[in-house]
Amino acid sequence: MEVRSTVGVGSREDLSMAYTPGVARVCTAIAEQPELARHYTWIPNVVAVVTDGTAVLGLGDIGPAAAMPVMEGKAVLFKSFGGVDAVPICLDTTDVEEIIETVARLAPSFGGINLEDISAPRCFEIEDRLKERLDIPVFHDDQHGTAVVALAALQNALKLTGRDPATTRVVISGAGAAGVAVAKILLEAGIRDLAVTDRKGVLHSSRGDLTPVKRALAVLTADQTGRSGSLADVLEGADVYIGVSGGTVPEEDVARMAPESIIFGLANPDPEVHPDVAHKYARIVATGRSDFPNQINNVLAFPGIFRGAFDVHATAITEGMKLAAATALADLVGDDLSEELIVPSPFDPRVGPAVSGAVAEAARRDGVARL
């Protein structure tokens, strides 16, 4: 990574414009009209990629220093796939209050905040409180990037198998950051029969061990259908399995799913259901890996989402913007839709513009656009 100027500084005149005395004119103008910072600085095109290093990839809590390579990689993807500048920031604290306060104090230097690899359940509170406090987009990609791409893939998988979201039975294993976000976006998209499981089984309100986040999700999911029990119990007859938990689902449980089922095993590097096993029973299989078809890759979503939000100077990223991003991704597949192609390639040059355009339009509809 590097930072480069967009203009040359090759003469005394250039220097006087880039720094003193010319730069003072810009400072004075912004002091008088703070909103001019969105026009005369890099702020409207730069995102802070912020982590505390507690949930890095599949590596877990490896700390802020070891997390830096992932944050740098994220910044490179922002630039390569969305034309968005990004600065990786690794915080040497895991305290919720300290993280919120630090990010809030840094916020005037950025057009948006991308939270990354912060462990659950702290990530939920951090994101929610920063969204309340700041007037720029705040987005936890481990939650919402995964959810957007998973929904896009599921929309196309349902189309291929002739299923209606309202009557499709879905099981999600994993109630961490990604699992909660995937569940919420599926509900927004019309899924009605949804069970979410953690290590102790289905989330339902009669359980006394649920966190506030899990309890709220239980009310929206299993409490509506009356489902309970273990993952194996709810997989029987299920149309869709989405794994965001790690671990392994026994083959005998997979075999009890509905005919022409859909299996997304998204844990990396080892999917909850290996594709070789999944293909014995499922019509459509997706993973988080690049060496199998149908990779559910967040890079399909987050660069375009921020690009679209920045293009209209959005104050937030709404549920409508996320749904629009998912639909735009699903629609890009078009006539190429098949069991081996339910989401576009990250290298499809249409992805970024399609997602950003849909997100910008949704931001205007939802009333969060300033342009």
Short mmCIF file of N, CA, C and O in Angstrom, two decimals, residues 1 8 59 86 101 132 156 170 193 206 304 330 348:
data_model
loop_
_atom_site.label_atom_id
_atom_site.label_comp_id
_atom_site.label_asym_id
_atom_site.label_seq_id
_atom_site.Cartn_x
_atom_site.Cartn_y
_atom_site.Cartn_z
N MET A 1 0.84 -1.19 0.00
CA MET A 1 0.00 0.00 0.00
C MET A 1 0.87 1.25 0.00
O MET A 1 2.01 1.23 0.46
N GLY A 8 0.69 16.83 -9.26
CA GLY A 8 2.13 16.93 -9.09
C GLY A 8 2.54 18.13 -8.25
O GLY A 8 1.82 19.12 -8.15
N LEU A 59 -8.69 -17.10 12.13
CA LEU A 59 -7.57 -17.17 13.06
C LEU A 59 -7.95 -16.80 14.48
O LEU A 59 -7.23 -17.11 15.42
N ALA A 86 -8.82 3.76 1.42
CA ALA A 86 -9.05 3.20 2.75
C ALA A 86 -7.78 3.24 3.57
O ALA A 86 -6.68 3.10 3.05
N GLU A 101 -15.44 5.35 21.51
CA GLU A 101 -14.94 6.72 21.68
C GLU A 101 -13.80 7.01 20.70
O GLU A 101 -13.73 8.10 20.12
N GLU A 132 -25.68 5.42 15.67
CA GLU A 132 -26.49 6.45 16.33
C GLU A 132 -25.71 7.76 16.48
O GLU A 132 -26.29 8.85 16.38
N ASN A 156 -30.91 -16.35 -6.37
CA ASN A 156 -30.74 -17.10 -7.62
C ASN A 156 -30.92 -18.60 -7.41
O ASN A 156 -31.44 -19.30 -8.29
N VAL A 170 -35.48 -22.50 5.91
CA VAL A 170 -34.05 -22.19 5.96
C VAL A 170 -33.51 -22.46 7.36
O VAL A 170 -34.15 -22.13 8.36
N ASP A 193 -39.84 -19.00 7.27
CA ASP A 193 -39.58 -20.19 8.09
C ASP A 193 -38.07 -20.33 8.26
O ASP A 193 -37.38 -20.91 7.43
N SER A 206 -37.50 -19.72 25.03
CA SER A 206 -37.58 -20.50 26.27
C SER A 206 -36.20 -20.87 26.81
O SER A 206 -36.08 -21.31 27.95
N GLY A 304 -18.59 -1.78 -3.62
CA GLY A 304 -19.68 -1.11 -4.31
C GLY A 304 -20.65 -0.43 -3.35
O GLY A 304 -21.21 0.63 -3.67
N ALA A 330 -27.51 -10.35 -7.76
CA ALA A 330 -28.24 -11.50 -8.30
C ALA A 330 -28.62 -11.27 -9.76
O ALA A 330 -28.49 -12.17 -10.59
N ASP A 348 -15.78 -9.64 -12.57
CA ASP A 348 -16.72 -9.12 -13.56
C ASP A 348 -16.74 -7.60 -13.43
O ASP A 348 -17.12 -7.07 -12.37
#
